Amino acid sequence: MSPERIPLPDRDVTLRMMPMPADLNQNGDVFGGWVMSQVDVAGAIPAMRRARGRVATVSVNSFQFRQPVSVGDIVSLYAEVVRVGRTSITVRVEVYAERNYAPTTVVKVTEAELTYVAIDAAGRKREIHEEKSGENGIESRA
């Protein structure tokens, strides 16, 4: 299956890195667990900003691997808050890989949705304060 060539999203990247040989599985591709770890880190960034403090991952609602990631790929993760509840924040994360540098090919390698819960200094669940109307352009609780 030939990957669909697409441009990187026209928005701020949340996290960008390059996997190294130590991140490979026995087939020479990057471990799915490495990708999942990076998705969790990227998803936590907008969740922490929205919660204005600590968060903990409570669920991986969906996770789809579309293409493998290889050593030398530049991996870009884009995360956005899609829902805010009383104590939880749901984040969508899209992962793209730039490869084959002459010419560069961009492929979407992963998409996921995770839910985080806001926690206090003792690790207990806490409420998320309301944002002003229209702030961040996200769906918020009624």
PDB file of C-alpha atoms in Angstrom:
ATOM      1  CA  MET A   1       0.000   0.000   0.000  1.00  0.00           C
ATOM      2  CA  SER A   2       1.470   3.313  -1.059  1.00  0.00           C
ATOM      3  CA  PRO A   3       1.122   6.051   1.579  1.00  0.00           C
ATOM      4  CA  GLU A   4      -0.913   9.107   0.655  1.00  0.00           C
ATOM      5  CA  ARG A   5       1.330  12.175   0.374  1.00  0.00           C
ATOM      6  CA  ILE A   6      -0.043  15.132   2.284  1.00  0.00           C
ATOM      7  CA  PRO A   7       1.201  18.461   3.664  1.00  0.00           C
ATOM      8  CA  LEU A   8       1.864  18.984   7.361  1.00  0.00           C
ATOM      9  CA  PRO A   9      -1.078  20.695   9.094  1.00  0.00           C
ATOM     10  CA  ASP A  10      -1.108  24.485   8.978  1.00  0.00           C
ATOM     11  CA  ARG A  11      -1.089  24.939  12.764  1.00  0.00           C
ATOM     12  CA  ASP A  12       1.427  24.964  15.591  1.00  0.00           C
ATOM     13  CA  VAL A  13       3.188  21.666  16.194  1.00  0.00           C
ATOM     14  CA  THR A  14       2.877  20.398  19.782  1.00  0.00           C
ATOM     15  CA  LEU A  15       5.927  18.117  19.788  1.00  0.00           C
ATOM     16  CA  ARG A  16       8.558  17.153  17.212  1.00  0.00           C
ATOM     17  CA  MET A  17      11.336  14.570  17.414  1.00  0.00           C
ATOM     18  CA  MET A  18      13.343  11.989  15.509  1.00  0.00           C
ATOM     19  CA  PRO A  19      13.344   8.335  16.630  1.00  0.00           C
ATOM     20  CA  MET A  20      16.716   6.697  17.135  1.00  0.00           C
ATOM     21  CA  PRO A  21      17.962   3.117  16.513  1.00  0.00           C
ATOM     22  CA  ALA A  22      17.272   2.163  20.153  1.00  0.00           C
ATOM     23  CA  ASP A  23      13.553   2.813  19.437  1.00  0.00           C
ATOM     24  CA  LEU A  24      13.308   0.035  16.817  1.00  0.00           C
ATOM     25  CA  ASN A  25      11.571  -3.330  17.044  1.00  0.00           C
ATOM     26  CA  GLN A  26      12.880  -6.572  15.545  1.00  0.00           C
ATOM     27  CA  ASN A  27      11.440  -5.641  12.116  1.00  0.00           C
ATOM     28  CA  GLY A  28      13.347  -2.354  11.909  1.00  0.00           C
ATOM     29  CA  ASP A  29      10.315  -0.136  12.510  1.00  0.00           C
ATOM     30  CA  VAL A  30       9.850   2.120  15.514  1.00  0.00           C
ATOM     31  CA  PHE A  31       8.074   0.386  18.410  1.00  0.00           C
ATOM     32  CA  GLY A  32       4.372   1.203  18.565  1.00  0.00           C
ATOM     33  CA  GLY A  33       4.876   1.786  22.288  1.00  0.00           C
ATOM     34  CA  TRP A  34       7.384   4.561  21.540  1.00  0.00           C
ATOM     35  CA  VAL A  35       4.804   6.270  19.329  1.00  0.00           C
ATOM     36  CA  MET A  36       2.104   5.793  21.993  1.00  0.00           C
ATOM     37  CA  SER A  37       4.362   7.350  24.615  1.00  0.00           C
ATOM     38  CA  GLN A  38       4.996  10.413  22.443  1.00  0.00           C
ATOM     39  CA  VAL A  39       1.244  10.728  21.755  1.00  0.00           C
ATOM     40  CA  ASP A  40       0.577  10.698  25.513  1.00  0.00           C
ATOM     41  CA  VAL A  41       3.180  13.414  26.110  1.00  0.00           C
ATOM     42  CA  ALA A  42       1.852  15.559  23.250  1.00  0.00           C
ATOM     43  CA  GLY A  43      -1.760  15.141  24.404  1.00  0.00           C
ATOM     44  CA  ALA A  44      -0.881  16.118  27.963  1.00  0.00           C
ATOM     45  CA  ILE A  45       0.538  19.496  26.882  1.00  0.00           C
ATOM     46  CA  PRO A  46      -2.748  21.168  25.819  1.00  0.00           C
ATOM     47  CA  ALA A  47      -4.578  19.300  28.609  1.00  0.00           C
ATOM     48  CA  MET A  48      -2.226  20.793  31.242  1.00  0.00           C
ATOM     49  CA  ARG A  49      -2.578  24.235  29.707  1.00  0.00           C
ATOM     50  CA  ARG A  50      -6.383  24.024  29.731  1.00  0.00           C
ATOM     51  CA  ALA A  51      -6.502  22.534  33.250  1.00  0.00           C
ATOM     52  CA  ARG A  52      -3.957  25.101  34.414  1.00  0.00           C
ATOM     53  CA  GLY A  53      -2.092  22.398  36.290  1.00  0.00           C
ATOM     54  CA  ARG A  54      -1.362  18.702  36.557  1.00  0.00           C
ATOM     55  CA  VAL A  55      -3.259  16.065  34.611  1.00  0.00           C
ATOM     56  CA  ALA A  56      -3.196  12.285  34.480  1.00  0.00           C
ATOM     57  CA  THR A  57      -4.115  10.073  31.538  1.00  0.00           C
ATOM     58  CA  VAL A  58      -7.314   8.158  32.333  1.00  0.00           C
ATOM     59  CA  SER A  59      -8.152   6.589  28.980  1.00  0.00           C
ATOM     60  CA  VAL A  60      -7.034   6.050  25.444  1.00  0.00           C
ATOM     61  CA  ASN A  61     -10.363   6.368  23.636  1.00  0.00           C
ATOM     62  CA  SER A  62      -9.004   5.485  20.200  1.00  0.00           C
ATOM     63  CA  PHE A  63      -5.621   4.826  18.640  1.00  0.00           C
ATOM     64  CA  GLN A  64      -4.999   3.974  15.010  1.00  0.00           C
ATOM     65  CA  PHE A  65      -1.642   3.222  13.417  1.00  0.00           C
ATOM     66  CA  ARG A  66      -1.780   4.054   9.688  1.00  0.00           C
ATOM     67  CA  GLN A  67       1.881   3.795   8.623  1.00  0.00           C
ATOM     68  CA  PRO A  68       5.108   2.643  10.288  1.00  0.00           C
ATOM     69  CA  VAL A  69       7.634   5.128  11.636  1.00  0.00           C
ATOM     70  CA  SER A  70      11.306   4.636  10.725  1.00  0.00           C
ATOM     71  CA  VAL A  71      14.646   5.851  12.019  1.00  0.00           C
ATOM     72  CA  GLY A  72      15.410   9.168  10.347  1.00  0.00           C
ATOM     73  CA  ASP A  73      11.763  10.211  10.071  1.00  0.00           C
ATOM     74  CA  ILE A  74      10.979  13.598  11.561  1.00  0.00           C
ATOM     75  CA  VAL A  75       7.889  12.916  13.639  1.00  0.00           C
ATOM     76  CA  SER A  76       5.501  15.823  14.283  1.00  0.00           C
ATOM     77  CA  LEU A  77       2.616  15.578  16.738  1.00  0.00           C
ATOM     78  CA  TYR A  78      -0.331  17.965  16.682  1.00  0.00           C
ATOM     79  CA  ALA A  79      -2.669  17.973  19.686  1.00  0.00           C
ATOM     80  CA  GLU A  80      -5.876  19.882  20.334  1.00  0.00           C
ATOM     81  CA  VAL A  81      -8.471  19.871  23.082  1.00  0.00           C
ATOM     82  CA  VAL A  82     -11.809  18.657  21.734  1.00  0.00           C
ATOM     83  CA  ARG A  83     -13.895  18.467  24.909  1.00  0.00           C
ATOM     84  CA  VAL A  84     -13.770  19.750  28.468  1.00  0.00           C
ATOM     85  CA  GLY A  85     -15.849  18.217  31.240  1.00  0.00           C
ATOM     86  CA  ARG A  86     -16.092  18.983  34.951  1.00  0.00           C
ATOM     87  CA  THR A  87     -12.761  17.249  35.736  1.00  0.00           C
ATOM     88  CA  SER A  88     -11.685  15.771  32.397  1.00  0.00           C
ATOM     89  CA  ILE A  89     -10.226  16.964  29.110  1.00  0.00           C
ATOM     90  CA  THR A  90     -10.323  15.005  25.850  1.00  0.00           C
ATOM     91  CA  VAL A  91      -7.508  15.641  23.357  1.00  0.00           C
ATOM     92  CA  ARG A  92      -7.136  14.577  19.714  1.00  0.00           C
ATOM     93  CA  VAL A  93      -3.563  13.901  18.570  1.00  0.00           C
ATOM     94  CA  GLU A  94      -2.416  13.479  14.963  1.00  0.00           C
ATOM     95  CA  VAL A  95       1.074  12.211  14.133  1.00  0.00           C
ATOM     96  CA  TYR A  96       2.886  12.843  10.850  1.00  0.00           C
ATOM     97  CA  ALA A  97       6.250  11.631   9.577  1.00  0.00           C
ATOM     98  CA  GLU A  98       8.479  13.489   7.130  1.00  0.00           C
ATOM     99  CA  ARG A  99      10.650  11.042   5.178  1.00  0.00           C
ATOM    100  CA  ASN A 100      12.538  10.641   1.908  1.00  0.00           C
ATOM    101  CA  TYR A 101      14.203  14.020   1.829  1.00  0.00           C
ATOM    102  CA  ALA A 102      14.600  14.298  -1.951  1.00  0.00           C
ATOM    103  CA  PRO A 103      11.748  15.121  -2.284  1.00  0.00           C
ATOM    104  CA  THR A 104      10.253  15.097   1.212  1.00  0.00           C
ATOM    105  CA  THR A 105       7.208  12.898   1.675  1.00  0.00           C
ATOM    106  CA  VAL A 106       4.791  13.553   4.524  1.00  0.00           C
ATOM    107  CA  VAL A 107       2.510  10.763   5.725  1.00  0.00           C
ATOM    108  CA  LYS A 108      -0.012  10.610   8.537  1.00  0.00           C
ATOM    109  CA  VAL A 109       1.181   7.744  10.708  1.00  0.00           C
ATOM    110  CA  THR A 110      -1.128   7.808  13.722  1.00  0.00           C
ATOM    111  CA  GLU A 111      -4.244   9.425  15.094  1.00  0.00           C
ATOM    112  CA  ALA A 112      -5.538   9.075  18.633  1.00  0.00           C
ATOM    113  CA  GLU A 113      -7.917  10.499  21.193  1.00  0.00           C
ATOM    114  CA  LEU A 114      -7.070  10.461  24.890  1.00  0.00           C
ATOM    115  CA  THR A 115      -8.813  11.659  28.032  1.00  0.00           C
ATOM    116  CA  TYR A 116      -6.951  13.279  30.919  1.00  0.00           C
ATOM    117  CA  VAL A 117      -8.242  14.188  34.370  1.00  0.00           C
ATOM    118  CA  ALA A 118      -7.132  17.320  36.233  1.00  0.00           C
ATOM    119  CA  ILE A 119      -5.428  16.485  39.523  1.00  0.00           C
ATOM    120  CA  ASP A 120      -4.235  18.464  42.525  1.00  0.00           C
ATOM    121  CA  ALA A 121      -0.810  18.326  44.200  1.00  0.00           C
ATOM    122  CA  ALA A 122      -1.849  15.189  46.118  1.00  0.00           C
ATOM    123  CA  GLY A 123      -2.960  13.424  42.927  1.00  0.00           C
ATOM    124  CA  ARG A 124      -6.691  13.762  43.654  1.00  0.00           C
ATOM    125  CA  LYS A 125      -9.190  14.639  40.928  1.00  0.00           C
ATOM    126  CA  ARG A 126     -10.118  18.337  40.845  1.00  0.00           C
ATOM    127  CA  GLU A 127     -12.547  20.534  38.963  1.00  0.00           C
ATOM    128  CA  ILE A 128     -11.472  22.469  35.887  1.00  0.00           C
ATOM    129  CA  HIS A 129     -12.282  26.158  36.016  1.00  0.00           C
ATOM    130  CA  GLU A 130     -14.523  27.560  33.305  1.00  0.00           C
ATOM    131  CA  GLU A 131     -12.916  29.610  30.544  1.00  0.00           C
ATOM    132  CA  LYS A 132     -14.278  32.864  29.244  1.00  0.00           C
ATOM    133  CA  SER A 133     -16.717  32.462  26.362  1.00  0.00           C
ATOM    134  CA  GLY A 134     -14.961  31.717  23.060  1.00  0.00           C
ATOM    135  CA  GLU A 135     -11.516  31.279  24.651  1.00  0.00           C
ATOM    136  CA  ASN A 136      -9.456  28.629  22.789  1.00  0.00           C
ATOM    137  CA  GLY A 137     -12.391  27.762  20.513  1.00  0.00           C
ATOM    138  CA  ILE A 138     -13.117  24.437  22.232  1.00  0.00           C
ATOM    139  CA  GLU A 139     -16.309  22.773  23.305  1.00  0.00           C
ATOM    140  CA  SER A 140     -16.790  23.294  27.029  1.00  0.00           C
ATOM    141  CA  ARG A 141     -19.303  22.005  29.545  1.00  0.00           C
ATOM    142  CA  ALA A 142     -22.660  23.745  29.810  1.00  0.00           C
TER     143      ALA A 142
END
